[in-house]
CSV table of C-alpha atoms and ligand atoms in Angstrom, one decimal:
chain,number,residue,atom,x,y,z
A,153,MET,CA,0.1,-0.4,-0.2
A,154,SER,CA,1.2,3.6,-0.5
A,155,PHE,CA,0.4,7.4,-0.1
A,156,ALA,CA,-0.3,8.1,-3.9
A,157,SER,CA,-2.4,4.9,-4.2
A,158,LEU,CA,-5.1,6.3,-1.2
A,159,GLY,CA,-5.7,8.9,-4.0
A,160,LEU,CA,-3.0,12.1,-2.7
A,161,ILE,CA,-1.9,14.6,-4.7
A,162,ASP,CA,1.5,15.0,-5.7
A,163,PRO,CA,2.7,17.9,-3.8
A,164,LEU,CA,1.2,16.0,-0.5
A,165,LEU,CA,3.1,13.3,-1.7
A,166,ARG,CA,6.4,14.9,-2.2
A,167,ASN,CA,6.1,15.8,1.4
A,168,LEU,CA,5.7,12.5,2.5
A,169,GLN,CA,9.0,11.8,1.1
A,170,LYS,CA,10.8,14.5,2.6
A,171,LEU,CA,9.6,13.2,5.7
A,172,ASN,CA,10.7,10.1,4.9
A,173,TYR,CA,7.1,8.1,5.3
A,174,GLN,CA,6.9,5.4,2.9
A,175,THR,CA,3.6,3.5,3.4
A,176,PRO,CA,0.6,4.9,5.3
A,177,THR,CA,-0.5,3.5,8.9
A,178,PRO,CA,-3.3,1.3,9.3
A,179,VAL,CA,-5.1,4.6,10.5
A,180,GLN,CA,-4.4,6.1,7.4
A,181,VAL,CA,-5.2,3.8,5.3
A,182,LYS,CA,-8.9,4.0,6.4
A,183,ALA,CA,-8.9,7.7,7.3
A,184,ILE,CA,-7.7,9.3,4.2
A,185,PRO,CA,-10.1,7.9,1.4
A,186,ALA,CA,-12.7,8.8,4.2
A,187,VAL,CA,-11.8,11.8,4.9
A,188,LEU,CA,-11.3,12.8,1.3
A,189,GLY,CA,-14.6,11.4,0.1
A,190,GLY,CA,-16.4,13.8,2.6
A,191,GLN,CA,-17.1,11.0,5.0
A,192,ASP,CA,-17.8,11.9,8.9
A,193,VAL,CA,-15.3,9.2,11.4
A,194,MET,CA,-15.0,7.9,13.9
A,195,ALA,CA,-11.6,6.4,15.0
A,196,ALA,CA,-10.4,4.6,18.1
A,197,ALA,CA,-6.7,5.6,17.6
A,198,GLN,CA,-3.6,6.4,20.2
A,199,THR,CA,-1.4,8.3,19.7
A,200,GLY,CA,1.6,7.1,17.9
A,201,THR,CA,-0.6,5.3,15.6
A,202,GLY,CA,-0.1,8.5,12.3
A,203,LYS,CA,-3.3,9.9,13.2
A,204,THR,CA,-2.5,13.0,13.1
A,205,ALA,CA,-1.8,12.8,9.6
A,206,GLY,CA,-4.5,10.4,9.1
A,207,PHE,CA,-6.8,13.6,9.2
A,208,ALA,CA,-4.3,16.2,8.3
A,209,LEU,CA,-3.6,15.2,5.0
A,210,PRO,CA,-7.1,14.5,3.1
A,211,LEU,CA,-8.1,17.8,5.2
A,212,LEU,CA,-5.0,19.6,3.2
A,213,GLN,CA,-6.1,17.9,0.2
A,214,ARG,CA,-10.0,19.2,0.3
A,215,LEU,CA,-8.9,22.6,1.4
A,216,VAL,CA,-7.2,23.0,-1.7
A,217,GLN,CA,-9.4,21.3,-4.1
A,218,HIS,CA,-12.7,22.2,-2.9
A,219,GLY,CA,-14.6,25.1,-1.0
A,220,PRO,CA,-14.5,29.1,-1.0
A,221,ALA,CA,-11.0,30.8,-0.2
A,222,VAL,CA,-10.8,32.5,3.0
A,223,SER,CA,-12.3,35.0,4.2
A,224,SER,CA,-11.6,37.4,8.1
A,225,ASN,CA,-12.0,35.9,10.6
A,226,ARG,CA,-13.0,33.2,9.7
A,227,ALA,CA,-11.4,29.2,9.7
A,228,ARG,CA,-12.5,26.6,6.7
A,229,VAL,CA,-11.1,23.6,9.2
A,230,LEU,CA,-11.4,24.4,12.7
A,231,VAL,CA,-9.3,21.2,14.9
A,232,LEU,CA,-9.6,20.8,18.5
A,233,VAL,CA,-7.6,19.5,21.3
A,234,PRO,CA,-7.3,19.3,24.8
A,235,THR,CA,-3.6,21.0,26.0
A,236,ARG,CA,-1.3,24.1,23.9
A,237,GLU,CA,1.0,21.1,24.0
A,238,LEU,CA,-1.1,18.8,21.2
A,239,ALA,CA,-2.5,22.3,19.9
A,240,GLU,CA,1.6,23.0,19.0
A,241,GLN,CA,2.7,19.4,17.5
A,242,VAL,CA,-0.5,19.3,15.1
A,243,LEU,CA,-0.3,22.9,14.1
A,244,GLN,CA,3.7,21.6,13.1
A,245,SER,CA,2.2,18.6,11.5
A,246,PHE,CA,0.0,20.9,9.2
A,247,ILE,CA,2.9,22.8,8.3
A,248,ASP,CA,4.8,20.0,7.6
A,249,TYR,CA,2.6,18.5,4.9
A,250,GLY,CA,1.6,21.6,3.5
A,251,GLU,CA,4.2,22.8,2.6
A,252,GLY,CA,4.0,24.8,-0.7
A,253,LEU,CA,-0.2,24.6,-0.3
A,254,ASP,CA,-0.8,28.1,0.5
A,255,LEU,CA,-2.4,27.3,3.7
A,256,ARG,CA,-3.2,29.7,5.8
A,257,PHE,CA,-2.5,27.8,9.7
A,258,LEU,CA,-3.0,28.9,13.3
A,259,ALA,CA,-2.9,27.6,17.0
A,260,ALA,CA,-4.7,29.1,19.1
A,261,TYR,CA,-4.4,28.3,23.2
A,262,GLY,CA,-4.9,29.7,26.7
A,263,GLY,CA,-2.3,30.9,29.1
A,264,VAL,CA,-0.5,33.9,26.4
A,265,SER,CA,-1.9,36.8,25.3
A,266,ILE,CA,-5.4,36.7,23.2
A,267,ASN,CA,-4.2,39.6,21.2
A,268,PRO,CA,-1.4,37.8,18.5
A,269,GLN,CA,-4.2,35.5,17.7
A,270,MET,CA,-7.5,38.0,17.4
A,271,MET,CA,-4.1,40.2,15.3
A,272,ALA,CA,-3.8,36.6,13.2
A,273,LEU,CA,-7.2,36.0,12.4
A,274,ARG,CA,-8.0,39.0,10.6
A,275,LYS,CA,-7.1,37.9,7.1
A,276,GLY,CA,-8.7,33.8,7.9
A,277,VAL,CA,-7.3,30.7,8.5
A,278,ASP,CA,-7.6,27.7,6.1
A,279,VAL,CA,-7.0,25.7,9.6
A,280,LEU,CA,-7.4,27.0,13.3
A,281,VAL,CA,-6.2,24.4,16.0
A,282,ALA,CA,-7.1,25.0,19.1
A,283,THR,CA,-8.1,24.7,22.7
A,284,PRO,CA,-11.5,24.6,23.4
A,285,GLY,CA,-11.0,27.7,26.4
A,286,ARG,CA,-10.0,30.1,24.5
A,287,LEU,CA,-11.6,29.1,20.8
A,288,LEU,CA,-14.5,30.3,22.4
A,289,ASP,CA,-12.7,33.4,24.0
A,290,LEU,CA,-12.0,34.3,20.6
A,291,ASN,CA,-15.8,33.7,19.1
A,292,SER,CA,-17.4,35.9,22.3
A,293,GLN,CA,-14.9,38.9,21.2
A,294,ASN,CA,-15.8,38.0,17.1
A,295,ALA,CA,-12.4,36.8,16.4
A,296,VAL,CA,-13.1,34.3,14.9
A,297,GLN,CA,-17.1,33.4,13.7
A,298,PHE,CA,-17.5,29.7,12.7
A,299,ASP,CA,-20.5,30.0,9.9
A,300,ARG,CA,-17.4,29.0,7.1
A,301,VAL,CA,-16.2,25.9,9.4
A,302,GLN,CA,-16.3,22.8,6.4
A,303,THR,CA,-14.8,20.4,9.1
A,304,LEU,CA,-14.7,19.7,12.7
A,305,VAL,CA,-11.7,17.5,13.9
A,306,LEU,CA,-11.7,16.9,17.3
A,307,ASP,CA,-8.5,15.2,18.3
A,308,GLU,CA,-8.0,13.3,22.1
A,309,ALA,CA,-11.8,13.7,22.2
A,310,ASP,CA,-11.2,11.4,25.5
A,311,ARG,CA,-8.9,13.7,27.1
A,312,MET,CA,-11.1,16.6,26.2
A,313,LEU,CA,-13.7,15.3,28.5
A,314,ASP,CA,-11.5,14.1,31.1
A,315,LEU,CA,-10.4,17.9,31.6
A,316,GLY,CA,-13.3,19.3,32.2
A,317,PHE,CA,-14.0,20.7,28.4
A,318,ALA,CA,-17.3,18.6,28.0
A,319,ARG,CA,-19.6,22.5,28.9
A,320,GLU,CA,-17.5,24.3,26.1
A,321,LEU,CA,-16.9,21.5,23.7
A,322,ASN,CA,-21.2,21.4,23.5
A,323,ALA,CA,-21.1,25.2,23.2
A,324,VAL,CA,-18.8,25.2,20.1
A,325,PHE,CA,-20.9,22.2,17.8
A,326,ALA,CA,-23.9,24.8,18.9
A,327,ALA,CA,-22.1,27.3,16.9
A,328,LEU,CA,-21.4,25.5,13.9
A,329,PRO,CA,-23.0,25.1,10.5
A,330,ALA,CA,-25.4,21.8,11.2
A,331,LYS,CA,-24.0,21.0,7.5
A,332,ARG,CA,-20.3,19.9,7.8
A,333,GLN,CA,-17.2,17.4,7.9
A,334,THR,CA,-16.8,15.6,11.6
A,335,LEU,CA,-13.6,13.8,12.8
A,336,LEU,CA,-13.8,12.1,15.8
A,337,PHE,CA,-10.3,10.9,17.2
A,338,SER,CA,-10.0,8.8,20.5
A,339,ALA,CA,-7.9,6.6,22.0
A,340,THR,CA,-10.5,5.2,24.7
A,341,PHE,CA,-14.1,4.9,23.9
A,342,SER,CA,-16.4,5.8,27.4
A,343,ASP,CA,-19.7,6.1,27.3
A,344,GLU,CA,-19.6,9.2,27.8
A,345,ILE,CA,-17.5,9.6,24.2
A,346,ARG,CA,-20.0,7.6,22.5
A,347,ALA,CA,-22.8,9.5,23.6
A,348,MET,CA,-21.1,12.2,22.1
A,349,ALA,CA,-20.3,10.7,18.7
A,350,ALA,CA,-23.7,9.5,18.6
A,351,SER,CA,-24.8,13.6,18.4
A,352,ILE,CA,-22.6,15.1,16.3
A,353,LEU,CA,-21.3,12.6,13.8
A,354,ARG,CA,-23.5,11.2,10.8
A,355,ASP,CA,-23.1,8.1,9.5
A,356,PRO,CA,-19.4,8.0,10.3
A,357,VAL,CA,-16.9,5.2,8.9
A,358,ASN,CA,-15.7,3.5,12.0
A,359,ILE,CA,-12.0,3.2,12.4
A,360,SER,CA,-10.0,0.7,15.0
A,361,VAL,CA,-6.7,0.2,14.5
A,362,SER,CA,-5.7,-1.3,17.7
A,363,PRO,CA,-8.5,-2.6,20.5
A,364,PRO,CA,-10.0,0.2,21.9
A,365,ASN,CA,-8.4,1.0,25.4
A,366,ALA,CA,-5.3,-0.9,24.6
A,367,THR,CA,-2.2,-0.1,24.7
A,368,ALA,CA,0.6,-1.0,21.8
A,369,SER,CA,1.7,-4.0,21.7
A,370,ASN,CA,5.0,-3.4,20.6
A,371,ILE,CA,5.7,-1.6,23.9
A,372,LYS,CA,7.4,-4.3,26.2
A,373,GLN,CA,5.9,-2.6,29.6
A,374,TRP,CA,6.8,-3.4,33.9
A,375,VAL,CA,5.8,-2.3,37.2
A,376,VAL,CA,8.4,-1.9,39.9
A,377,THR,CA,7.1,-2.0,43.2
A,378,VAL,CA,8.7,0.0,45.9
A,379,ASP,CA,7.9,1.9,48.9
A,380,LYS,CA,7.1,5.7,48.1
A,381,ARG,CA,9.7,7.1,50.2
A,382,ASN,CA,12.2,4.9,48.1
A,383,LYS,CA,11.1,6.1,44.6
A,384,PRO,CA,14.0,9.0,43.9
A,385,GLU,CA,16.6,6.5,44.9
A,386,LEU,CA,15.0,3.5,43.1
A,387,PHE,CA,14.6,5.6,39.8
A,388,MET,CA,18.2,6.8,40.1
A,389,HIS,CA,19.4,3.0,40.5
A,390,LEU,CA,17.6,1.7,37.7
A,391,VAL,CA,18.2,4.2,35.5
A,392,ALA,CA,22.4,4.1,36.4
A,393,GLU,CA,22.4,0.2,35.8
A,394,ASN,CA,20.5,-0.2,33.2
A,395,LYS,CA,22.4,2.6,31.3
A,396,TRP,CA,19.7,3.9,30.6
A,397,GLU,CA,20.6,7.7,28.9
A,398,HIS,CA,17.4,9.0,26.8
A,399,ALA,CA,14.0,8.7,28.9
A,400,LEU,CA,10.8,10.8,29.4
A,401,VAL,CA,9.8,10.6,33.2
A,402,PHE,CA,6.6,11.4,34.7
A,403,VAL,CA,6.3,12.7,38.1
A,404,LYS,CA,2.8,13.5,39.8
A,405,THR,CA,4.0,17.0,41.0
A,406,ARG,CA,5.4,20.3,40.1
A,407,ASN,CA,8.0,19.5,43.4
A,408,GLY,CA,8.3,15.8,42.9
A,409,VAL,CA,9.4,16.9,38.6
A,410,ASP,CA,11.9,19.2,40.2
A,411,TYR,CA,13.2,17.2,42.8
A,412,LEU,CA,13.9,14.5,40.3
A,413,ALA,CA,15.8,16.7,37.9
A,414,ALA,CA,17.6,18.0,39.9
A,415,MET,CA,19.3,14.3,41.0
A,416,LEU,CA,19.5,13.9,37.3
A,417,ASP,CA,21.4,17.0,37.2
A,418,GLU,CA,23.3,16.0,40.4
A,419,ALA,CA,24.2,12.7,38.9
A,420,GLY,CA,26.0,14.1,35.7
A,421,TYR,CA,22.5,13.9,33.0
A,422,SER,CA,21.8,16.7,30.9
A,423,VAL,CA,17.8,17.4,31.9
A,424,ASP,CA,14.6,19.7,31.4
A,425,THR,CA,11.4,19.7,32.9
A,426,ILE,CA,8.1,20.4,31.8
A,427,HIS,CA,5.2,21.4,34.3
A,428,GLY,CA,2.3,23.7,34.4
A,429,ASP,CA,4.3,26.4,36.1
A,430,LYS,CA,6.7,27.4,33.7
A,431,PRO,CA,6.1,29.6,30.7
A,432,GLN,CA,5.2,28.8,27.3
A,433,PRO,CA,8.1,29.6,25.7
A,434,ALA,CA,10.3,27.7,28.4
A,435,ARG,CA,7.9,24.5,28.0
A,436,LEU,CA,8.9,24.7,24.0
A,437,ARG,CA,12.1,25.3,24.6
A,438,ALA,CA,12.8,21.8,27.0
A,439,LEU,CA,10.9,20.0,24.6
A,440,GLU,CA,13.2,21.5,21.7
A,441,ARG,CA,16.1,20.6,23.5
A,442,PHE,CA,14.9,16.9,24.6
A,443,LYS,CA,14.0,16.2,20.9
A,444,THR,CA,17.4,17.2,19.7
A,445,GLY,CA,19.2,15.4,22.2
A,446,GLU,CA,20.5,18.3,24.4
A,447,ALA,CA,18.5,17.3,27.0
A,448,HIS,CA,18.6,13.2,27.7
A,449,MET,CA,16.0,13.4,30.2
A,450,LEU,CA,12.9,15.2,30.4
A,451,VAL,CA,11.0,15.1,33.7
A,452,ALA,CA,7.1,16.0,33.1
A,453,THR,CA,4.0,16.3,35.0
A,454,ASP,CA,0.8,14.6,33.0
A,455,VAL,CA,0.8,18.5,31.6
A,456,ALA,CA,3.0,16.9,28.7
A,457,ALA,CA,1.8,13.7,27.9
A,458,ARG,CA,-0.4,14.5,25.8
A,459,GLY,CA,0.6,15.6,22.2
A,460,LEU,CA,4.6,15.5,22.3
A,461,ASP,CA,5.6,14.2,19.1
A,462,ILE,CA,9.5,12.5,20.1
A,463,ASP,CA,10.0,10.2,17.5
A,464,ASP,CA,12.0,7.0,18.2
A,465,LEU,CA,11.9,7.7,21.8
A,466,PRO,CA,13.1,4.6,23.4
A,467,LEU,CA,11.7,4.6,26.8
A,468,VAL,CA,9.1,6.3,29.7
A,469,ILE,CA,9.2,6.0,32.9
A,470,ASN,CA,6.1,6.8,35.0
A,471,VAL,CA,8.0,7.4,38.6
A,472,ASP,CA,4.2,8.3,39.5
A,473,LEU,CA,0.9,6.2,37.9
A,474,PRO,CA,-1.4,8.6,37.0
A,475,ILE,CA,-4.8,9.6,38.5
A,476,VAL,CA,-6.7,8.8,35.4
A,477,ALA,CA,-5.8,5.2,33.7
A,478,GLN,CA,-6.4,7.1,30.4
A,479,ASP,CA,-3.5,9.0,30.9
A,480,TYR,CA,-1.2,5.6,31.5
A,481,VAL,CA,-2.0,5.2,27.8
A,482,HIS,CA,-0.8,8.6,26.5
A,483,ARG,CA,1.8,8.7,28.3
A,484,ILE,CA,3.3,4.8,27.0
A,485,GLY,CA,2.2,6.4,23.8
A,486,ARG,CA,5.2,8.5,23.8
A,487,THR,CA,7.1,5.5,23.3
A,488,GLY,CA,7.0,2.7,20.6
A,489,ARG,CA,5.6,4.6,17.6
A,490,ALA,CA,5.1,3.9,14.2
A,491,GLY,CA,6.0,0.1,14.4
A,492,ALA,CA,9.6,1.5,16.7
A,493,SER,CA,9.8,-1.1,20.3
A,494,GLY,CA,9.7,0.9,23.3
A,495,VAL,CA,9.9,0.3,27.1
A,496,ALA,CA,7.3,1.3,30.0
A,497,VAL,CA,8.9,1.2,33.3
A,498,SER,CA,6.0,1.8,36.5
A,499,LEU,CA,7.3,2.3,39.6
A,500,VAL,CA,4.5,1.4,41.9
A,501,CYS,CA,3.6,2.4,45.8
A,502,ALA,CA,1.5,0.4,47.7
A,503,ASP,CA,-1.0,3.8,47.7
A,504,GLU,CA,-1.1,2.7,43.9
A,505,ALA,CA,-2.5,-0.6,43.8
A,506,PRO,CA,-6.3,1.4,43.2
A,507,GLN,CA,-4.5,3.8,39.9
A,508,LEU,CA,-2.8,0.1,38.9
A,509,ALA,CA,-5.7,-1.8,39.0
A,510,ALA,CA,-7.8,0.4,36.6
A,511,ILE,CA,-4.8,0.6,34.2
A,512,GLU,CA,-4.9,-2.8,33.9
A,513,ALA,CA,-8.3,-3.3,33.8
A,514,LEU,CA,-8.3,-0.1,30.9
A,515,ILE,CA,-5.2,-1.6,29.1
A,516,ARG,CA,-7.2,-5.3,29.7
A,517,GLN,CA,-3.3,-6.9,30.8
A,518,THR,CA,-1.6,-7.4,34.0
A,519,LEU,CA,1.1,-5.8,34.1
A,520,VAL,CA,4.5,-7.9,35.0
A,521,ARG,CA,5.9,-6.7,38.7
A,522,ARG,CA,9.4,-6.8,39.5
A,523,GLU,CA,11.1,-6.0,42.5
A,524,GLU,CA,14.8,-4.7,42.0
A,525,PRO,CA,17.0,-5.8,44.6
A,526,GLY,CA,17.5,-3.8,48.0
A,527,PHE,CA,14.4,-1.8,47.1
A,528,GLU,CA,11.7,-4.1,48.0
A,529,ALA,CA,8.3,-2.4,49.4
A,530,GLU,CA,8.3,-2.9,53.2
A,531,HIS,CA,3.9,-1.9,52.3
A,532,ARG,CA,3.5,-4.2,50.2
A,533,VAL,CA,1.4,-3.1,46.6
A,534,PRO,CA,-2.2,-5.4,46.5
A,535,GLN,CA,-2.3,-8.0,43.9
A,536,THR,CA,-4.2,-6.6,41.0
A,537,SER,CA,-5.7,-8.3,38.0
A,538,ALA,CA,-6.9,-7.3,34.6
A,539,THR,CA,-10.4,-7.7,35.9
A,540,GLY,CA,-9.9,-3.7,37.5
A,541,GLU,CA,-9.9,-5.7,40.8
A,542,ILE,CA,-7.5,-5.9,43.5
A,543,VAL,CA,-7.7,-9.6,44.0
A,544,LYS,CA,-5.9,-9.8,47.6
A,545,LYS,CA,-5.1,-7.4,50.6
A,546,PRO,CA,-1.8,-7.9,51.6
A,547,LYS,CA,-1.8,-9.8,54.5
A,548,LYS,CA,-0.4,-8.5,57.8
A,549,PRO,CA,2.5,-9.2,59.0
A,550,LYS,CA,2.6,-11.3,61.8
A,551,LYS,CA,2.9,-10.1,65.2
A,552,PRO,CA,7.4,-11.5,65.7
A,553,LYS,CA,6.5,-14.4,68.4
A,554,VAL,CA,8.4,-13.0,71.8
A,555,PRO,CA,11.6,-15.0,71.5
A,556,GLN,CA,12.8,-17.5,74.3
A,557,VAL,CA,14.8,-15.2,76.5
A,558,THR,CA,17.9,-16.2,76.5
A,559,PRO,CA,21.2,-15.0,78.5
A,560,GLY,CA,23.2,-12.2,77.3
A,561,ALA,CA,20.6,-11.4,73.8
A,562,ALA,CA,17.4,-10.0,75.8
A,563,PRO,CA,14.8,-9.0,73.0
A,564,VAL,CA,12.8,-5.9,73.5
A,565,PRO,CA,9.2,-7.8,73.4
A,566,GLY,CA,7.1,-6.3,70.8
A,567,LYS,CA,9.5,-4.5,68.7
A,568,LYS,CA,9.2,-4.9,65.2
A,569,SER,CA,11.4,-6.9,63.3
A,570,ARG,CA,12.6,-4.8,60.6
A,571,PRO,CA,15.7,-5.0,58.4
A,572,GLN,CA,19.1,-3.5,59.9
A,573,ASP,CA,20.7,-0.8,58.3
A,574,GLY,CA,23.7,-2.2,56.2
A,575,GLU,CA,21.4,-5.5,55.3
A,576,ASN,CA,20.6,-5.2,52.0
A,577,LYS,CA,18.5,-2.3,52.8
A,578,ARG,CA,18.9,1.1,51.3
A,579,LYS,CA,18.6,4.4,52.9
A,580,PRO,CA,15.8,6.8,52.2
A,581,VAL,CA,17.1,8.9,49.8
A,582,ALA,CA,15.8,11.9,52.0
A,583,GLN,CA,18.6,11.0,54.6
A,584,GLN,CA,21.3,10.4,52.3
A,585,ASP,CA,23.6,12.8,51.4
A,586,THR,CA,22.6,13.2,48.1
A,587,GLY,CA,23.8,17.3,47.7
A,588,LEU,CA,20.7,18.1,47.2
A,589,SER,CA,18.9,20.9,49.3
A,590,GLY,CA,15.1,20.3,50.0
A,591,VAL,CA,13.4,17.6,51.2
A,592,ASN,CA,12.6,14.6,49.1
A,593,PRO,CA,8.8,15.3,48.0
A,594,PHE,CA,7.9,11.7,47.4
A,595,SER,CA,7.8,11.0,51.5
A,596,VAL,CA,5.8,14.0,52.1
A,597,LYS,CA,2.2,14.8,51.9
A,598,LYS,CA,1.8,17.7,50.0
A,599,PRO,CA,-1.5,19.4,49.2
A,600,ARG,CA,-3.1,18.7,46.0
A,601,SER,CA,-2.2,21.6,43.8
A,602,LYS,CA,-4.8,24.1,42.4
A,603,SER,CA,-3.6,24.5,38.8
A,604,GLY,CA,-0.5,22.0,38.4
A,605,ASN,CA,-1.5,19.5,35.8
A,606,LYS,CA,-4.3,21.8,33.9
A,607,PRO,CA,-4.0,23.0,30.6
A,608,ALA,CA,-4.7,26.1,30.5
A,609,ALA,CA,-7.9,26.4,28.8
A,610,VAL,CA,-8.6,30.4,29.5
A,611,ALA,CA,-5.7,32.7,28.2
A,612,GLY,CA,-3.7,32.3,25.0
A,613,LYS,CA,-1.5,33.4,22.0
A,614,PRO,CA,-1.1,32.6,18.5
A,615,ALA,CA,1.4,30.1,17.6
A,616,GLY,CA,1.1,29.5,14.2
A,617,GLY,CA,1.1,31.2,10.6
A,618,ARG,CA,1.5,31.0,7.3
A,619,GLY,CA,4.1,27.9,6.8
A,620,LYS,CA,7.0,28.7,9.2
A,621,ARG,CA,7.2,30.1,12.5
B,12,AMP,P1,0.8,10.7,15.8
B,12,AMP,O1,0.0,9.3,16.0
B,12,AMP,O2,0.4,11.2,14.3
B,12,AMP,O3,1.3,11.1,17.0
B,12,AMP,O4,1.7,10.1,14.8
B,12,AMP,C1,3.1,9.3,15.6
B,12,AMP,C2,4.4,9.4,15.0
B,12,AMP,O5,4.4,8.6,14.1
B,12,AMP,C3,5.0,10.9,14.1
B,12,AMP,O6,6.2,11.5,14.6
B,12,AMP,C4,4.6,11.0,12.8
B,12,AMP,O7,5.5,11.9,12.6
B,12,AMP,C5,5.1,9.6,12.7
B,12,AMP,N1,4.3,9.3,11.2
B,12,AMP,C6,2.7,9.1,10.7
B,12,AMP,N2,2.5,8.8,9.6
B,12,AMP,C7,3.7,7.8,9.5
B,12,AMP,C8,4.1,7.0,8.1
B,12,AMP,N3,3.7,6.4,7.8
B,12,AMP,N4,5.1,6.9,8.1
B,12,AMP,C9,6.2,6.7,9.0
B,12,AMP,N5,6.3,7.6,10.3
B,12,AMP,C10,5.1,8.1,10.6
């Protein structure tokens, strides 16, 4: 199967050649003809399957071949995405695939000034990639009107609902022309997504390239059980032991990100970070440094889980499991892309058993568990299964029997028997001289951050332009 046989025009084929895309991926084989034919599409495709080209290529072709040119404050194709990172990534895909096609592209998302976005929209754009909150802001200020939208794309629809964009999405649907093409892409299909799909899609072509809610089979995944407070040290140990040199590392909190990044830095690794506190230019810079190999390790909160387009990333390490099971699929979707093989390792502590159970139910497999000598968990992680159940609560450790009192060695009755220091048992990192200031955030309960991992949905700045940025 070739891209030419899917009916794509020469300029697109040339751009694909430049990008060294030899053959279409399964989602592209199915989506490209359907979108070219003007049909609605409902696709169960996780990130890494090539879904972006699956909709961007045929839409570019339709923009060139059909319909009126752009007019001021209007967009012809509207792509809704959950995060600014994904907005940037999708924009870049349109720019790459559409090089030389005299089309105008723009990304609009929150967290940055709205004015440049309003300016850019004055002339109108062919493709507007936007987060829902910022799109509605722009619409309410008349910077963009929806009457000329020919195609609506919902990219990572499940994530948009997870992030609480249902109200904004409904407002956008209500404002769009009833006669339009709609494409819905989602890694997972909850009842909520199905209900939304039923209300906005017309006789869609259904595409499922891997079983819904399953992770790509070419990713080797396993779990290492450990006590929470020992996670940073185990992480450093695994990195050194396995000579892992290029990895995307996920941590729950911003403090955790900074803590691990400092440890990596201290150990001589080049490292950068992405989290909700960082301004957008700094995040993009960090991503760029990681992509070019200048930074070998990128430590991130979930804000970075979606939309990071990193080729050939061999390894994802979850130092903390995500709260939402779907995020696991998105996190590890960073590796094993477009047929490459990848590794995803998760450090799991006893508290995280419910999250682990939810993930295993979602991906329909029980993850292999390993223990690292010297880091065995004192708080055992309860057994879980792919049915989503916590199968067996760990047995409470038996109270040690009061041993016979022998002369010369009188034990203290009732005292718990714990492994002795130096007995193949490492000290928690907070007790070690790591040379790092601050407390190990993995051993301290922190108040939940208010904005940490949320994408900005209410502010914005333009990120795209004509061809080049
Ligand atoms: P996506 O699932 O759209 O995020 O794409 C995943 C990755 O696969 C991106 O890095 C794309 O550049 C790459 N990709 C998409 N389609 C192809 C293809 N047909 N051949 C090679 N790489 C591709």
